[in-house]
Short mmCIF file of C-alpha atoms and ligand atoms in Angstrom, two decimals:
data_model
loop_
_atom_site.label_atom_id
_atom_site.label_comp_id
_atom_site.label_asym_id
_atom_site.label_seq_id
_atom_site.Cartn_x
_atom_site.Cartn_y
_atom_site.Cartn_z
CA UNK A 1 109.62 106.89 97.03
CA UNK A 2 111.56 106.27 100.20
CA UNK A 3 111.95 109.04 102.72
CA UNK A 4 115.43 110.37 101.94
CA UNK A 5 116.66 110.69 105.47
CA UNK A 6 115.42 107.37 106.74
CA UNK A 7 117.66 104.39 107.41
CA UNK A 8 115.08 101.72 106.69
CA UNK A 9 114.37 100.79 103.13
CA UNK A 10 110.75 99.99 103.87
CA UNK A 11 110.04 103.25 105.57
CA UNK A 12 107.48 105.69 104.39
CA UNK A 13 107.76 108.46 101.88
CA UNK A 14 107.52 112.17 102.12
CA UNK A 15 105.26 114.56 100.27
CA UNK A 16 107.23 117.23 98.46
CA UNK A 17 105.59 120.60 98.87
CA UNK A 18 106.71 124.19 99.13
CA UNK A 19 106.74 123.58 102.82
CA UNK A 20 109.04 120.63 102.33
CA UNK A 21 111.03 120.88 105.52
CA UNK A 22 107.84 120.66 107.52
CA UNK A 23 105.94 118.28 105.34
CA UNK A 24 104.15 115.42 106.94
CA UNK A 25 104.66 111.91 105.63
CA UNK A 26 101.52 110.66 104.01
CA UNK A 27 102.29 106.98 103.68
CA UNK A 28 102.00 104.66 106.63
CA UNK A 29 104.97 102.90 108.17
CA UNK A 30 105.29 99.12 107.66
CA UNK A 31 103.68 98.55 111.02
CA UNK A 32 100.85 100.80 110.01
CA UNK A 33 100.46 98.97 106.73
CA UNK A 34 100.01 95.79 108.74
CA UNK A 35 97.34 97.51 110.71
CA UNK A 36 99.53 97.98 113.82
CA UNK A 37 99.87 101.72 114.11
CA UNK A 38 103.04 102.65 116.06
CA UNK A 39 102.18 104.23 119.37
CA UNK A 40 104.46 107.18 118.78
CA UNK A 41 102.88 107.92 115.46
CA UNK A 42 99.40 107.50 116.88
CA UNK A 43 100.29 110.36 119.17
CA UNK A 44 101.05 112.57 116.23
CA UNK A 45 97.59 111.78 114.92
CA UNK A 46 98.94 109.23 112.47
CA UNK A 47 101.19 111.77 110.77
CA UNK A 48 104.95 111.47 110.76
CA UNK A 49 106.71 114.80 110.72
CA UNK A 50 110.23 115.38 109.63
CA UNK A 51 111.38 116.28 113.11
CA UNK A 52 109.71 113.12 114.40
CA UNK A 53 111.56 111.14 111.75
CA UNK A 54 114.82 112.74 112.76
CA UNK A 55 114.07 111.60 116.26
CA UNK A 56 112.57 108.23 115.77
CA UNK A 57 115.17 106.32 113.75
CA UNK A 58 112.25 104.52 112.07
CA UNK A 59 110.91 103.50 114.39
CA UNK A 60 110.99 103.70 118.15
CA UNK A 61 111.45 100.40 119.94
CA UNK A 62 108.34 98.64 121.19
CA UNK A 63 109.24 99.46 124.79
CA UNK A 64 109.86 103.14 123.97
CA UNK A 65 106.61 103.22 122.00
CA UNK A 66 104.68 102.11 125.06
CA UNK A 67 106.44 104.60 127.30
CA UNK A 68 105.92 107.46 124.86
CA UNK A 69 102.25 106.56 124.50
CA UNK A 70 101.93 106.82 128.27
CA UNK A 71 103.03 110.44 128.12
CA UNK A 72 99.63 111.86 127.33
CA UNK A 73 96.78 113.69 128.95
CA UNK A 74 95.40 110.39 130.30
CA UNK A 75 98.61 109.70 132.17
CA UNK A 76 98.57 113.23 133.58
CA UNK A 77 94.93 112.97 134.69
CA UNK A 78 95.60 109.60 136.29
CA UNK A 79 98.07 111.26 138.66
CA UNK A 80 95.62 114.12 139.31
CA UNK A 81 92.86 111.63 140.09
CA UNK A 82 95.01 109.55 142.43
CA UNK A 83 95.73 112.77 144.35
CA UNK A 84 91.99 113.11 144.99
CA UNK A 85 91.70 109.62 146.49
CA UNK A 86 91.97 108.88 150.21
CA UNK A 87 95.08 106.71 149.92
CA UNK A 88 97.70 109.39 150.58
CA UNK A 89 100.55 106.92 149.98
CA UNK A 90 99.76 107.26 146.24
CA UNK A 91 99.64 111.05 146.24
CA UNK A 92 102.35 112.90 144.33
CA UNK A 93 103.36 116.52 144.10
CA UNK A 94 102.60 117.67 140.57
CA UNK A 95 105.10 120.10 139.05
CA UNK A 96 104.76 121.39 135.49
CA UNK A 97 107.62 123.21 133.72
CA UNK A 98 106.82 125.27 130.62
CA UNK A 99 109.34 125.85 127.80
CA UNK A 100 109.73 129.52 126.80
CA UNK A 101 108.92 128.61 123.18
CA UNK A 102 105.50 127.32 124.27
CA UNK A 103 104.24 130.53 125.89
CA UNK A 104 104.05 132.54 122.62
CA UNK A 105 101.85 129.75 121.25
CA UNK A 106 99.31 130.18 124.06
CA UNK A 107 99.50 133.97 123.70
CA UNK A 108 98.95 133.84 119.93
CA UNK A 109 96.24 131.19 120.11
CA UNK A 110 94.18 132.92 122.79
CA UNK A 111 95.04 136.49 121.66
CA UNK A 112 96.66 137.43 124.95
CA UNK A 113 99.88 139.13 125.97
CA UNK A 114 102.57 136.63 126.85
CA UNK A 115 102.26 137.55 130.57
CA UNK A 116 98.49 137.07 130.53
CA UNK A 117 98.91 133.79 128.63
CA UNK A 118 101.33 132.49 131.24
CA UNK A 119 98.96 133.52 134.07
CA UNK A 120 96.03 131.85 132.33
CA UNK A 121 97.99 128.66 131.65
CA UNK A 122 99.27 128.59 135.20
CA UNK A 123 95.77 129.24 136.60
CA UNK A 124 94.33 126.47 134.44
CA UNK A 125 96.91 123.91 135.54
CA UNK A 126 96.45 124.87 139.20
CA UNK A 127 92.69 124.63 138.95
CA UNK A 128 93.19 121.04 137.75
CA UNK A 129 95.25 120.25 140.85
CA UNK A 130 98.84 120.99 139.75
CA UNK A 131 100.89 122.23 142.71
CA UNK A 132 103.72 124.15 141.01
CA UNK A 133 104.18 125.68 137.55
CA UNK A 134 107.73 126.68 136.58
CA UNK A 135 109.39 128.32 133.59
CA UNK A 136 112.34 126.38 132.10
CA UNK A 137 114.31 129.52 131.14
CA UNK A 138 116.53 129.05 134.21
CA UNK A 139 117.50 125.56 132.97
CA UNK A 140 118.43 127.05 129.58
CA UNK A 141 120.64 129.56 131.45
CA UNK A 142 122.69 126.67 132.84
CA UNK A 143 122.78 124.87 129.50
CA UNK A 144 124.06 127.97 127.68
CA UNK A 145 126.67 128.79 130.36
CA UNK A 146 128.04 125.24 130.32
CA UNK A 147 128.07 125.22 126.49
CA UNK A 148 130.03 128.49 126.45
CA UNK A 149 132.69 127.07 128.78
CA UNK A 150 132.91 123.86 126.78
CA UNK A 151 133.40 125.73 123.50
CA UNK A 152 136.30 127.74 124.87
CA UNK A 153 137.90 124.58 126.28
CA UNK A 154 137.49 122.73 122.97
CA UNK A 155 138.88 125.69 121.00
CA UNK A 156 142.02 125.71 123.16
CA UNK A 157 142.44 121.92 122.99
CA UNK A 158 141.77 121.59 119.27
CA UNK A 159 144.57 120.23 117.09
CA UNK A 160 144.87 118.27 113.86
CA UNK A 161 145.55 114.91 115.56
CA UNK A 162 142.71 115.17 118.06
CA UNK A 163 140.13 117.57 116.63
CA UNK A 164 137.84 118.93 119.33
CA UNK A 165 136.02 121.18 116.87
CA UNK A 166 133.54 121.80 115.44
CA UNK A 167 131.23 121.78 118.45
CA UNK A 168 127.64 120.96 117.56
CA UNK A 169 124.78 121.96 119.84
CA UNK A 170 122.88 119.28 121.71
CA UNK A 171 119.72 120.99 122.96
CA UNK A 172 117.44 119.63 120.22
CA UNK A 173 116.46 116.02 120.96
CA UNK A 174 115.41 115.37 117.36
CA UNK A 175 118.91 116.17 116.13
CA UNK A 176 120.75 114.44 119.01
CA UNK A 177 118.83 111.22 118.66
CA UNK A 178 119.49 111.22 114.93
CA UNK A 179 123.20 111.85 115.50
CA UNK A 180 123.44 109.09 118.09
CA UNK A 181 121.33 106.44 116.44
CA UNK A 182 122.03 106.99 112.78
CA UNK A 183 125.25 108.95 112.29
CA UNK A 184 127.36 107.72 115.19
CA UNK A 185 131.07 108.34 114.88
CA UNK A 186 132.48 110.75 113.64
CA UNK A 187 129.57 113.06 114.56
CA UNK A 188 128.89 112.20 118.22
CA UNK A 189 132.29 113.36 119.60
CA UNK A 190 131.39 116.82 118.30
CA UNK A 191 128.13 117.07 120.25
CA UNK A 192 128.33 119.50 123.15
CA UNK A 193 128.13 117.57 126.42
CA UNK A 194 126.02 120.20 128.22
CA UNK A 195 122.61 118.76 129.04
CA UNK A 196 119.57 120.21 127.28
CA UNK A 197 117.28 122.64 129.14
CA UNK A 198 114.73 119.84 129.59
CA UNK A 199 117.28 117.50 131.20
CA UNK A 200 118.59 120.25 133.47
CA UNK A 201 115.06 121.24 134.51
CA UNK A 202 114.57 117.60 135.47
CA UNK A 203 117.60 117.80 137.79
CA UNK A 204 116.47 121.13 139.22
CA UNK A 205 113.00 119.84 140.07
CA UNK A 206 113.82 116.28 141.15
CA UNK A 207 117.03 117.15 142.98
CA UNK A 208 117.29 120.81 144.04
CA UNK A 209 113.58 121.51 144.51
CA UNK A 210 112.88 118.06 146.04
CA UNK A 211 115.60 118.63 148.66
CA UNK A 212 114.25 122.10 149.45
CA UNK A 213 110.78 120.68 149.93
CA UNK A 214 112.09 117.68 151.84
CA UNK A 215 110.55 115.33 149.31
CA UNK A 216 111.80 112.10 147.83
CA UNK A 217 112.21 112.65 144.03
CA UNK A 218 109.78 109.84 143.24
CA UNK A 219 107.08 111.70 145.18
CA UNK A 220 107.19 114.39 142.48
CA UNK A 221 105.51 113.88 139.10
CA UNK A 222 107.27 116.28 136.75
CA UNK A 223 105.61 117.29 133.49
CA UNK A 224 107.23 119.40 130.76
CA UNK A 225 105.13 121.45 128.34
CA UNK A 226 107.10 121.61 125.10
CA UNK A 227 106.70 122.63 121.46
CA UNK A 228 107.48 119.19 119.98
CA UNK A 229 106.97 115.42 120.26
CA UNK A 230 110.72 114.81 120.15
CA UNK A 231 110.95 115.88 123.77
CA UNK A 232 108.76 112.93 124.78
CA UNK A 233 111.49 110.65 123.49
CA UNK A 234 114.13 112.75 125.20
CA UNK A 235 112.38 112.22 128.54
CA UNK A 236 112.68 108.46 128.07
CA UNK A 237 116.34 108.56 127.22
CA UNK A 238 117.57 109.86 130.51
CA UNK A 239 119.80 107.25 132.04
CA UNK A 240 118.22 106.34 135.37
CA UNK A 241 121.67 106.13 136.91
CA UNK A 242 122.37 109.74 136.03
CA UNK A 243 118.88 110.83 136.94
CA UNK A 244 118.15 112.45 140.25
CA UNK A 245 118.52 109.91 143.01
CA UNK A 246 117.15 107.05 140.88
CA UNK A 247 114.12 108.95 139.59
CA UNK A 248 113.76 110.22 136.04
CA UNK A 249 114.01 114.02 135.75
CA UNK A 250 110.91 114.25 133.58
CA UNK A 251 108.00 111.85 133.97
CA UNK A 252 105.84 113.12 131.14
CA UNK A 253 106.05 115.59 128.26
CA UNK A 254 102.88 117.17 126.90
CA UNK A 255 102.99 119.36 123.81
CA UNK A 256 101.62 122.90 123.86
CA UNK A 257 98.92 121.70 121.43
CA UNK A 258 97.87 118.91 123.81
CA UNK A 259 97.55 121.40 126.69
CA UNK A 260 95.62 123.91 124.55
CA UNK A 261 93.20 121.14 123.63
CA UNK A 262 92.70 120.37 127.33
CA UNK A 263 92.06 124.07 127.99
CA UNK A 264 89.50 124.27 125.22
CA UNK A 265 87.67 121.15 126.34
CA UNK A 266 87.73 121.89 130.05
CA UNK A 267 84.85 123.33 132.00
CA UNK A 268 86.79 124.07 135.22
CA UNK A 269 86.60 127.66 136.38
CA UNK A 270 90.03 129.22 136.10
CA UNK A 271 91.53 131.88 138.34
CA UNK A 272 94.68 133.37 136.82
CA UNK A 273 97.89 132.67 138.74
CA UNK A 274 101.54 133.68 138.57
CA UNK A 275 104.28 131.21 137.72
CA UNK A 276 106.13 129.67 140.66
CA UNK A 277 109.87 129.73 141.16
CA UNK A 278 112.13 127.02 142.52
CA UNK A 279 113.05 129.28 145.44
CA UNK A 280 110.03 129.25 147.72
CA UNK A 281 107.97 132.36 148.16
CA UNK A 282 109.45 134.53 145.42
CA UNK A 283 106.62 135.08 142.95
CA UNK A 284 105.77 136.85 139.72
CA UNK A 285 109.17 137.34 138.15
CA UNK A 286 109.15 139.14 134.83
CA UNK A 287 109.21 136.76 131.89
CA UNK A 288 112.44 136.89 129.97
CA UNK A 289 114.03 135.04 127.10
CA UNK A 290 117.43 134.43 125.57
CA UNK A 291 118.83 136.06 122.48
CA UNK A 292 117.93 134.25 119.24
CA UNK A 293 114.95 134.40 116.90
CA UNK A 294 112.99 131.36 118.04
CA UNK A 295 115.17 129.13 120.19
CA UNK A 296 117.49 129.66 123.14
CA UNK A 297 120.13 131.35 121.00
CA UNK A 298 123.14 129.17 121.76
CA UNK A 299 124.99 130.58 118.75
CA UNK A 300 124.73 134.23 119.78
CA UNK A 301 125.69 133.58 123.41
CA UNK A 302 128.62 131.29 122.63
CA UNK A 303 129.86 133.59 119.87
CA UNK A 304 130.00 136.65 122.14
CA UNK A 305 131.53 134.69 125.00
CA UNK A 306 134.21 133.09 122.79
CA UNK A 307 135.08 136.41 121.12
CA UNK A 308 135.72 137.94 124.53
CA UNK A 309 137.45 134.98 126.19
CA UNK A 310 139.63 133.93 123.28
CA UNK A 311 140.32 137.21 121.45
CA UNK A 312 139.32 139.93 123.94
CA UNK A 313 136.81 141.26 121.40
CA UNK A 314 133.48 142.75 122.51
CA UNK A 315 130.68 141.81 120.15
CA UNK A 316 127.47 143.83 120.34
CA UNK A 317 124.91 142.88 117.71
CA UNK A 318 125.56 139.46 116.15
CA UNK A 319 125.28 139.78 112.35
CA UNK A 320 123.93 136.71 110.54
CA UNK A 321 124.58 136.14 106.84
CA UNK A 322 122.11 133.83 105.06
CA UNK A 323 123.93 131.31 102.85
CA UNK A 324 121.94 128.64 101.01
CA UNK A 325 118.62 129.67 102.56
CA UNK A 326 117.26 131.53 105.59
CA UNK A 327 117.76 128.44 107.77
CA UNK A 328 121.47 128.17 107.01
CA UNK A 329 123.28 131.23 108.29
CA UNK A 330 126.84 132.14 109.07
CA UNK A 331 128.42 134.47 111.62
CA UNK A 332 132.12 135.37 111.57
CA UNK A 333 134.54 137.27 113.77
CA UNK A 334 137.24 138.86 111.64
CA UNK A 335 140.31 140.91 112.44
CA UNK A 336 142.78 142.37 109.93
CA UNK A 337 141.27 140.22 107.18
CA UNK A 338 141.66 137.00 109.18
CA UNK A 339 138.64 134.94 110.23
CA UNK A 340 139.03 134.20 113.94
CA UNK A 341 135.67 132.51 114.51
CA UNK A 342 133.28 131.00 111.97
CA UNK A 343 129.92 129.87 113.35
CA UNK A 344 126.82 128.59 111.56
CA UNK A 345 123.16 127.95 112.32
CA UNK A 346 121.67 124.97 110.47
CA UNK A 347 117.95 124.37 110.91
CA UNK A 348 115.86 121.68 109.27
CA UNK A 349 116.88 118.40 107.74
CA UNK A 350 118.30 119.57 104.43
CA UNK A 351 120.70 121.91 106.15
CA UNK A 352 121.66 119.27 108.73
CA UNK A 353 122.35 116.86 105.87
CA UNK A 354 124.63 119.42 104.26
CA UNK A 355 126.54 120.00 107.52
CA UNK A 356 127.07 116.28 108.10
CA UNK A 357 128.19 115.72 104.52
CA UNK A 358 130.84 118.42 104.84
CA UNK A 359 131.93 117.06 108.22
CA UNK A 360 132.39 113.57 106.82
CA UNK A 361 134.42 114.87 103.89
CA UNK A 362 136.73 116.61 106.33
CA UNK A 363 136.05 119.95 104.62
CA UNK A 364 134.39 121.72 107.45
CA UNK A 365 134.99 125.44 107.79
CA UNK A 366 133.01 126.00 111.01
CA UNK A 367 134.13 126.07 114.63
CA UNK A 368 130.58 125.78 115.89
CA UNK A 369 127.12 124.94 114.53
CA UNK A 370 123.75 125.50 116.20
CA UNK A 371 121.70 122.57 114.92
CA UNK A 372 117.91 122.38 115.20
CA UNK A 373 115.68 119.77 113.59
CA UNK A 374 112.83 122.16 112.84
CA UNK A 375 113.11 124.65 110.01
CA UNK A 376 112.69 128.07 111.57
CA UNK A 377 113.56 126.78 115.06
CA UNK A 378 111.53 125.76 118.09
CA UNK A 379 108.53 128.06 117.63
CA UNK A 380 107.83 125.91 114.59
CA UNK A 381 107.86 122.69 116.65
CA UNK A 382 105.33 120.12 115.50
CA UNK A 383 103.48 120.07 118.79
CA UNK A 384 102.19 123.59 118.17
CA UNK A 385 101.62 126.03 115.31
CA UNK A 386 100.13 123.51 112.96
CA UNK A 387 96.85 123.35 111.13
CA UNK A 388 94.42 120.43 111.42
CA UNK A 389 96.00 118.81 108.36
CA UNK A 390 99.47 118.90 109.91
CA UNK A 391 100.96 121.83 108.03
CA UNK A 392 102.61 124.86 109.57
CA UNK A 393 100.02 127.45 110.53
CA UNK A 394 101.98 130.31 108.99
CA UNK A 395 99.73 133.09 110.31
CA UNK A 396 99.92 131.74 113.87
CA UNK A 397 103.67 131.22 113.57
CA UNK A 398 104.13 134.80 112.42
CA UNK A 399 102.17 136.02 115.42
CA UNK A 400 104.23 133.83 117.74
CA UNK A 401 107.48 135.22 116.33
CA UNK A 402 106.34 138.78 117.04
CA UNK A 403 105.27 137.88 120.59
CA UNK A 404 108.53 136.04 121.27
CA UNK A 405 110.62 138.94 119.93
CA UNK A 406 108.90 141.32 122.38
CA UNK A 407 109.88 139.32 125.49
CA UNK A 408 112.81 141.08 127.19
CA UNK A 409 116.20 139.43 126.68
CA UNK A 410 118.41 138.65 129.67
CA UNK A 411 121.90 137.20 129.58
CA UNK A 412 122.29 133.93 131.50
CA UNK A 413 125.24 135.48 133.36
CA UNK A 414 122.88 138.16 134.71
CA UNK A 415 120.72 135.73 136.66
CA UNK A 416 121.49 135.96 140.36
CA UNK A 417 119.48 132.78 140.95
CA UNK A 418 121.81 130.88 138.63
CA UNK A 419 124.91 132.19 140.39
CA UNK A 420 123.41 131.23 143.77
CA UNK A 421 122.47 127.77 142.53
CA UNK A 422 126.03 127.12 141.32
CA UNK A 423 127.19 127.73 144.89
CA UNK A 424 124.31 126.36 146.94
CA UNK A 425 123.33 123.35 144.80
CA UNK A 426 126.43 122.45 142.79
CA UNK A 427 129.33 123.35 145.12
CA UNK A 428 130.79 125.92 142.71
CA UNK A 429 131.13 126.34 138.95
CA UNK A 430 133.79 123.67 138.34
CA UNK A 431 132.86 120.96 140.81
CA UNK A 432 132.19 117.26 140.15
CA UNK A 433 128.53 118.06 140.93
CA UNK A 434 128.44 120.37 137.88
CA UNK A 435 129.64 117.52 135.70
CA UNK A 436 127.05 115.16 137.14
CA UNK A 437 124.05 117.51 137.09
CA UNK A 438 124.73 119.56 133.95
CA UNK A 439 126.62 117.29 131.54
CA UNK A 440 125.89 114.07 129.73
CA UNK A 441 127.63 111.50 127.54
CA UNK A 442 126.48 110.19 124.18
CA UNK A 443 126.17 106.68 122.95
CA UNK A 444 129.44 105.73 121.59
CA UNK A 445 131.50 107.45 120.28
CA UNK A 446 128.71 105.68 118.52
CA UNK A 447 127.97 102.85 116.26
CA UNK A 448 129.96 103.56 113.11
CA UNK A 449 127.80 105.09 110.45
CA UNK A 450 129.03 102.59 107.87
CA UNK A 451 127.40 99.77 109.83
CA UNK A 452 124.04 101.31 109.10
CA UNK A 453 122.01 101.46 105.96
CA UNK A 454 122.73 105.10 105.38
CA UNK A 455 123.65 106.87 102.19
CA UNK A 456 124.63 110.49 102.14
S1 LIG B 1 114.03 122.33 116.88
FE1 LIG B 1 113.05 122.65 118.89
S2 LIG B 1 110.89 122.14 118.52
FE2 LIG B 1 112.06 121.26 116.81
S3 LIG B 1 112.52 119.14 117.41
FE3 LIG B 1 114.26 120.42 118.05
S4 LIG B 1 113.80 120.98 120.20
FE4 LIG B 1 111.86 120.25 119.26
#
């Protein structure tokens, strides 16, 4: 049986299990059948996960395959080893940025508090020779703030002739790549143009931080530690022209699982260390997260902001209503029996398929949808929380959820660093620099979906 979401007839099939959304594909791709295992799939230990499939458009190009395969521990150690050689012209400053959804994995895996896990991870990376270890939460702050502004603008511009709504989130590379490569128009114009946290972190490190340190961006090797393989592909997609002064924002993405494996196999003696900040000597800031069960909570932030800006309504707790399943939820703002805002969260492929189907039929009741490729959100990314046979490690995931929930929540508006960066780095909140550093464009409006072998 052909994988139902794939655009290539020859592509592999999917095992139906209770854990269907997260099931791995157990039949090799055509290339694999011919004995040429795709590099991307080799990375996932010869298993193709649904989120990978969403990302890979069956399959990645040969060039992308090579570049993705280079984003591994070997590539990382090559840079570390060059830094130990006498030829200083080849030395690079190594900066590692850790996604907030990765830290609970290290905490759960090593039975530590999230603060101790971050100190241990940071100490480990520094003992290997990494110079700076950052947290990407600040990049998510920018992404959420820009998404909030864009939603309000779209809501005000929306009309029947030129529909600006619904707005669909764009922080998940698995979903965005699928929308761009497979769905095309009419889906791509609905993608929020705010860059993802990973892309913004690339700009912060290779542009803001590089300037502060008086370094050329190509002298920095920037690694992201992320919960999924999809982010490796995202790192490749950055248009070099929009990248920081000709250098890609992210040079390499390693999954949390890949780093944990390095930690387990390493015999270096580790001294715990605090995370660095982009601002020089300020150290040991309290870890914080955004609202939302396991991702950066775009829905909750945009919902509250829109309710206030558009209808002068203060929303405290955001109340989710599960519809078809726990990964398809709805949130509404109602007044005198009228629905003012209708938002949804759609996680996992089946729910994404349902959203797109409704969108294509023109019967779409939502103003906004938070779309994530992984059922359950980013904590369930395929680069962490999985057993040796590629299934979700439910016990570990449960632990991670509890750890993540206990991290204090801070609104992106409350970050003084973010406000300072808007002024100091971006020349204000509405400047051309904001557009350049914090927004992106999508392929298209896309290759029309009907030109592809796709059946909904
Ligand atoms: S939902 Fe999160 S973990 Fe899963 S593919 Fe998207 S960004 Fe990666």
